Amino acid sequence: MKNVAVILAGGVGERFGSEIPKQFIKLAGKPVIIHTLKTFEEHPLIHEIYVVVPREHYSYAIELIHRYEFKKIKKILIGGDTRQESSRIGVFACGDDVDNVLIHDSVRPFISKEIITNVIEALNKYPGVDVAIPSPDTIIEISNENTIENIPPRNMLRLGQTPQGFKRDIIMKAHQMALNEGFNKATDDCGLVLRYKLGEIYVVDGSEYNIKITRPLDIHLADKIFQLKHIKISGKIDPHVKEYVKGKVMVVFGGTSGIGKDLVDLWNNLGGFAYPFSRRNGVDITKSKDVENALKKVCEEKNRIDVVVCTAGVLKLEFFDRTSMDEIMDEINVNFVGSIVVAKASIPYLKESRGSLILFGSSSYTRGRAGYIIYSATKAALVNFVQGLSDELSDYGVRVNIVVPERTDTPMRRMNFGNEDKSLLLSSEFVAKVTINAIGSDITGSVIHVRKQDEMRERMNGDM
Ligand code: CTP
Ligand code: MG
């Protein structure tokens, strides 16, 4: 039994409107289409992959796809003017030895292995298989005059997704018949099989995460879905992260107290080499020279730097109009400029080691907070900085992420907020453990949320 996946990437994404077609823009450090291809590449029941790309971006696509060294991609084809045409080109490229063809939109990067399996299994019984989810909204049918014609019962309506799977002969025939008829209005492949009554099409459950990136808003949604799906990082150190840490060199700016200090202690306990710096040992992160010298010293001693972390930050609780401009500039310098200085100085070392940069934000980045607006504004800026930098560095194998803990029990916090109820605060040790798990994973461009509720749950489960 031979199963081929045809990945459609022949469109130009008019509704999305980016300069390069949406399937090539980056999501969490990798082009959208690469996420999609990876899932099919790693699926044991998919034997070959054919990719259909736009004529105008053919060489770009070839170069991009080759860079990721997929083993199952056997053909990269030039698409047509419509999705139907691109799909036909993919289907017609399937030889006699192919049994099943799965046709999937390249711009649905969250397709799961499970859905692919279900489609392939259903093809044992049905000649065609669609993937769909119930509609949360009522769907109405309108007339040309924009009045309601009909409201079909919602329980019988579904929203169609992809992949759509077919017996090869059936889908070939459907496309051939459409070609003969001159029919070119199909928005999906099941539509053709239905039109020419070539067999029953079974519907398997899709997923609300399996969105199609269509309009600009969808890429924000995709960012969030990516985080929900991938960033469930626990506070229990993963066994292969333990392996990873051994012998690795980490530099922590802000490493002499709070989260930074816990990070240093934990790293050393796991068999790594951690070097803490802060004003206490004469390193001011707002000064490039200080940071450069610190990194240079470590590299001279250890010959490499694998990880650079910046936990340094200041928070002074005070209303904006009562804060002097000097104090404001100082806060911007430490919280924002400092992290930029650290990033700038670290990049050469991290390119060399294909290493990891971790900055620290705060959960206040999502919304400015009265009483510490400069702090929350700088943290929001850092999130934006990390997202962009991760894209620029992904080709060098350098990972860039930002950890955003909720309120954490640290000396700085105690200084500003007094002695709060500890049961409401994250422990800095838990934040350090999550951070190390993130460092040991291959994620990049992510905002890693650390929540008290996760710490409590993991404590209850005895996972820590
Ligand atoms: N597609 C294709 N060839 C075309 C048109 C579309 O292979 N001539 C692919 C797209 O690349 C996409 C999938 O079909 O992966 C779904 O189509 P859609 O979301 O409509 O993408 P575009 O056609 O590129 O976008 P738009 O309709 O906004 O121009
Ligand atoms: Mg389209």
Short mmCIF file of C-alpha atoms in Angstrom, two decimals, residues 173-449:
data_model
loop_
_atom_site.label_atom_id
_atom_site.label_comp_id
_atom_site.label_asym_id
_atom_site.label_seq_id
_atom_site.Cartn_x
_atom_site.Cartn_y
_atom_site.Cartn_z
CA LYS A 173 -10.94 10.34 -12.77
CA ALA A 174 -12.64 13.27 -11.04
CA HIS A 175 -9.99 15.71 -12.21
CA GLN A 176 -10.02 14.27 -15.72
CA MET A 177 -13.80 14.67 -15.93
CA ALA A 178 -13.59 18.27 -14.72
CA LEU A 179 -10.93 18.94 -17.33
CA ASN A 180 -13.13 17.42 -20.05
CA GLU A 181 -16.13 19.41 -18.92
CA GLY A 182 -14.16 22.63 -18.51
CA PHE A 183 -15.32 22.90 -14.91
CA ASN A 184 -12.89 24.96 -12.81
CA LYS A 185 -14.90 26.23 -9.87
CA ALA A 186 -14.13 23.56 -7.28
CA THR A 187 -12.80 24.91 -3.98
CA ASP A 188 -11.82 21.45 -2.80
CA ASP A 189 -11.29 17.96 -4.16
CA CYS A 190 -14.26 16.27 -2.49
CA GLY A 191 -16.44 18.65 -4.48
CA LEU A 192 -15.26 17.07 -7.72
CA VAL A 193 -15.83 13.49 -6.57
CA LEU A 194 -19.28 14.50 -5.45
CA ARG A 195 -20.05 16.34 -8.68
CA TYR A 196 -19.31 13.30 -10.83
CA LYS A 197 -20.80 10.87 -8.28
CA LEU A 198 -17.68 8.75 -8.13
CA GLY A 199 -18.28 7.27 -4.71
CA GLU A 200 -19.17 7.81 -1.11
CA ILE A 201 -17.08 10.27 0.89
CA TYR A 202 -16.68 9.59 4.57
CA VAL A 203 -16.09 12.44 7.03
CA VAL A 204 -13.59 12.12 9.87
CA ASP A 205 -13.32 14.60 12.72
CA GLY A 206 -11.01 17.52 12.16
CA SER A 207 -9.77 19.82 14.87
CA GLU A 208 -10.37 23.45 15.74
CA TYR A 209 -6.58 23.86 15.80
CA ASN A 210 -6.32 22.78 12.16
CA ILE A 211 -6.93 26.33 10.95
CA LYS A 212 -6.16 27.59 7.48
CA ILE A 213 -4.00 30.69 7.50
CA THR A 214 -6.07 32.88 5.21
CA ARG A 215 -6.28 36.45 6.48
CA PRO A 216 -3.73 38.57 8.41
CA LEU A 217 -5.41 37.90 11.75
CA ASP A 218 -4.84 34.17 11.33
CA ILE A 219 -1.09 34.43 11.80
CA HIS A 220 -1.64 35.85 15.29
CA LEU A 221 -3.98 33.00 16.02
CA ALA A 222 -1.39 30.60 14.66
CA ASP A 223 1.28 32.05 16.97
CA LYS A 224 -0.98 31.43 19.93
CA ILE A 225 -1.96 27.93 18.82
CA PHE A 226 1.69 27.09 18.37
CA GLN A 227 2.37 28.14 21.92
CA LEU A 228 -0.60 26.25 23.32
CA LYS A 229 0.46 23.12 21.50
CA HIS A 230 4.18 23.22 22.02
CA ILE A 231 4.87 25.26 25.09
CA LYS A 232 3.55 23.01 27.79
CA ILE A 233 6.94 22.99 29.41
CA SER A 234 6.94 21.35 32.77
CA GLY A 235 9.04 22.02 35.86
CA LYS A 236 10.25 18.45 35.94
CA ILE A 237 13.61 18.29 34.21
CA ASP A 238 13.30 16.10 31.15
CA PRO A 239 15.76 13.16 30.95
CA HIS A 240 17.21 14.27 27.62
CA VAL A 241 17.51 17.83 28.87
CA LYS A 242 19.65 16.41 31.69
CA GLU A 243 21.86 14.85 29.05
CA TYR A 244 21.94 18.11 27.08
CA VAL A 245 23.07 20.23 30.04
CA LYS A 246 26.14 18.10 30.84
CA GLY A 247 29.30 20.03 30.05
CA LYS A 248 27.39 22.94 28.48
CA VAL A 249 28.46 26.49 29.26
CA MET A 250 25.83 29.00 30.35
CA VAL A 251 26.27 32.68 31.14
CA VAL A 252 23.59 34.34 33.27
CA PHE A 253 23.34 38.11 33.48
CA GLY A 254 21.45 38.85 36.67
CA GLY A 255 22.69 35.52 37.95
CA THR A 256 23.58 36.47 41.50
CA SER A 257 20.08 36.59 42.96
CA GLY A 258 16.48 35.52 42.39
CA ILE A 259 15.61 33.39 39.37
CA GLY A 260 19.07 33.89 37.86
CA LYS A 261 20.80 32.45 40.91
CA ASP A 262 18.51 29.40 41.00
CA LEU A 263 19.22 28.88 37.34
CA VAL A 264 22.98 28.95 37.95
CA ASP A 265 22.77 26.53 40.90
CA LEU A 266 20.53 24.12 39.05
CA TRP A 267 22.69 24.20 35.91
CA ASN A 268 25.82 23.40 37.94
CA ASN A 269 24.02 20.61 39.79
CA LEU A 270 23.06 19.05 36.47
CA GLY A 271 26.69 18.93 35.37
CA GLY A 272 26.86 22.12 33.33
CA PHE A 273 29.09 25.14 33.85
CA ALA A 274 27.24 28.33 34.78
CA TYR A 275 28.75 31.78 35.09
CA PRO A 276 26.74 34.45 36.93
CA PHE A 277 27.26 38.16 36.33
CA SER A 278 25.59 41.23 37.75
CA ARG A 279 26.42 44.65 39.14
CA ARG A 280 27.54 42.81 42.25
CA ASN A 281 30.54 41.40 40.43
CA GLY A 282 31.08 44.52 38.39
CA VAL A 283 29.05 43.83 35.24
CA ASP A 284 26.49 46.45 34.26
CA ILE A 285 24.34 45.10 31.42
CA THR A 286 23.65 48.57 30.11
CA LYS A 287 27.34 48.81 29.19
CA SER A 288 28.39 46.91 26.08
CA LYS A 289 32.02 46.74 27.21
CA ASP A 290 31.10 45.09 30.53
CA VAL A 291 28.99 42.47 28.79
CA GLU A 292 31.52 41.82 26.04
CA ASN A 293 34.33 41.38 28.53
CA ALA A 294 32.32 38.99 30.67
CA LEU A 295 31.52 36.80 27.66
CA LYS A 296 35.07 36.96 26.41
CA LYS A 297 36.42 35.84 29.78
CA VAL A 298 34.11 32.84 29.89
CA CYS A 299 34.92 31.87 26.34
CA GLU A 300 38.64 32.11 27.01
CA GLU A 301 38.22 29.74 29.89
CA LYS A 302 35.78 27.27 28.35
CA ASN A 303 36.26 27.75 24.61
CA ARG A 304 32.54 27.98 24.02
CA ILE A 305 29.29 29.49 25.22
CA ASP A 306 26.14 27.46 24.63
CA VAL A 307 23.53 29.45 26.47
CA VAL A 308 23.13 33.08 27.42
CA VAL A 309 20.37 34.17 29.79
CA CYS A 310 19.43 37.64 30.93
CA THR A 311 17.26 37.75 34.04
CA ALA A 312 18.43 41.21 35.10
CA GLY A 313 15.67 43.72 35.58
CA VAL A 314 14.48 46.45 37.90
CA LEU A 315 10.99 47.29 39.03
CA LYS A 316 10.16 50.33 41.13
CA LEU A 317 6.58 50.68 42.21
CA GLU A 318 5.63 54.30 41.59
CA PHE A 319 3.23 56.28 39.46
CA PHE A 320 4.66 57.63 36.23
CA ASP A 321 4.00 61.30 36.96
CA ARG A 322 5.85 60.98 40.25
CA THR A 323 8.91 59.37 38.70
CA SER A 324 11.81 61.48 37.53
CA MET A 325 13.00 61.27 33.96
CA ASP A 326 16.36 59.96 35.19
CA GLU A 327 14.68 57.11 37.02
CA ILE A 328 12.58 56.35 33.95
CA MET A 329 15.62 56.24 31.70
CA ASP A 330 17.36 53.99 34.19
CA GLU A 331 14.45 51.55 34.13
CA ILE A 332 14.35 51.54 30.32
CA ASN A 333 18.08 50.99 30.22
CA VAL A 334 18.18 48.03 32.56
CA ASN A 335 14.97 46.34 31.45
CA PHE A 336 15.13 46.94 27.72
CA VAL A 337 18.48 48.23 26.53
CA GLY A 338 20.28 45.78 28.84
CA SER A 339 18.70 42.75 27.18
CA ILE A 340 19.50 44.19 23.76
CA VAL A 341 23.12 44.69 24.75
CA VAL A 342 23.30 41.11 26.02
CA ALA A 343 21.70 39.77 22.83
CA LYS A 344 24.03 41.77 20.60
CA ALA A 345 27.18 40.65 22.37
CA SER A 346 26.09 36.99 22.61
CA ILE A 347 25.14 36.34 19.01
CA PRO A 348 28.68 35.58 17.70
CA TYR A 349 29.22 32.97 20.42
CA LEU A 350 25.78 31.42 19.98
CA LYS A 351 26.17 31.18 16.21
CA GLU A 352 29.36 29.27 16.83
CA SER A 353 27.72 26.83 19.26
CA ARG A 354 24.26 26.83 17.62
CA GLY A 355 23.14 27.80 21.08
CA SER A 356 20.27 29.40 22.90
CA LEU A 357 19.41 32.89 24.12
CA ILE A 358 16.81 33.37 26.85
CA LEU A 359 15.44 36.73 27.87
CA PHE A 360 13.05 37.36 30.72
CA GLY A 361 9.76 39.16 30.41
CA SER A 362 6.87 39.32 32.77
CA SER A 363 3.23 38.39 32.52
CA SER A 364 2.56 42.14 32.70
CA TYR A 365 3.68 42.41 29.06
CA THR A 366 0.17 41.68 27.81
CA ARG A 367 -1.26 44.75 29.43
CA GLY A 368 0.33 47.87 30.89
CA ARG A 369 0.00 47.91 34.69
CA ALA A 370 -0.64 51.04 36.73
CA GLY A 371 2.24 51.63 39.12
CA TYR A 372 4.87 50.03 36.91
CA ILE A 373 4.07 51.04 33.38
CA ILE A 374 7.65 51.47 32.19
CA TYR A 375 8.48 47.99 33.43
CA SER A 376 5.51 46.40 31.67
CA ALA A 377 6.14 48.44 28.50
CA THR A 378 9.78 47.32 28.30
CA LYS A 379 8.71 43.70 28.79
CA ALA A 380 6.23 44.00 25.93
CA ALA A 381 9.01 45.42 23.76
CA LEU A 382 11.24 42.46 24.64
CA VAL A 383 8.61 39.97 23.52
CA ASN A 384 8.44 41.69 20.16
CA PHE A 385 12.24 41.79 19.95
CA VAL A 386 12.53 38.05 20.67
CA GLN A 387 9.95 37.12 18.05
CA GLY A 388 11.79 39.02 15.34
CA LEU A 389 15.29 38.02 16.39
CA SER A 390 14.37 34.33 16.47
CA ASP A 391 13.37 34.58 12.82
CA GLU A 392 16.61 36.28 11.87
CA LEU A 393 18.71 33.67 13.67
CA SER A 394 16.81 30.47 12.94
CA ASP A 395 18.92 29.70 9.88
CA TYR A 396 22.00 29.71 12.10
CA GLY A 397 20.47 27.19 14.46
CA VAL A 398 20.34 29.78 17.23
CA ARG A 399 17.20 29.62 19.37
CA VAL A 400 15.76 32.73 21.00
CA ASN A 401 12.93 32.60 23.54
CA ILE A 402 11.47 34.69 26.30
CA VAL A 403 10.24 33.38 29.63
CA VAL A 404 7.32 35.26 31.16
CA PRO A 405 6.69 34.19 34.71
CA GLU A 406 3.71 35.29 36.75
CA ARG A 407 4.43 36.88 40.10
CA THR A 408 7.51 35.16 41.45
CA ASP A 409 8.91 35.04 44.94
CA THR A 410 12.18 36.96 44.45
CA PRO A 411 14.08 39.55 46.52
CA MET A 412 13.07 42.26 44.01
CA ARG A 413 9.42 41.37 44.40
CA ARG A 414 9.64 41.35 48.20
CA MET A 415 11.29 44.76 48.13
CA ASN A 416 8.43 46.26 46.11
CA PHE A 417 5.40 44.39 47.29
CA GLY A 418 6.37 43.48 50.87
CA ASN A 419 5.74 40.05 52.28
CA GLU A 420 2.96 38.60 50.17
CA ASP A 421 1.28 35.27 50.75
CA LYS A 422 3.83 32.82 49.37
CA SER A 423 1.20 30.35 48.32
CA LEU A 424 0.18 32.84 45.63
CA LEU A 425 3.67 33.32 44.22
CA LEU A 426 5.69 31.12 41.91
CA SER A 427 8.90 29.78 43.40
CA SER A 428 11.98 30.99 41.53
CA GLU A 429 13.19 27.39 41.53
CA PHE A 430 10.17 26.30 39.48
CA VAL A 431 10.76 29.12 36.99
CA ALA A 432 14.41 28.04 36.72
CA LYS A 433 13.42 24.43 36.00
CA VAL A 434 10.95 25.43 33.28
CA THR A 435 13.64 27.66 31.77
CA ILE A 436 16.14 24.80 31.63
CA ASN A 437 13.59 22.54 29.95
CA ALA A 438 13.03 25.28 27.37
CA ILE A 439 16.77 25.65 26.79
CA GLY A 440 17.06 21.92 26.19
CA SER A 441 14.21 21.82 23.65
CA ASP A 442 14.30 22.92 20.01
CA ILE A 443 11.66 25.64 20.30
CA THR A 444 12.43 29.16 19.17
CA GLY A 445 10.57 32.45 18.96
CA SER A 446 8.30 31.45 21.81
CA VAL A 447 6.84 33.23 24.75
CA ILE A 448 7.09 30.69 27.54
CA HIS A 449 4.47 31.33 30.17
#
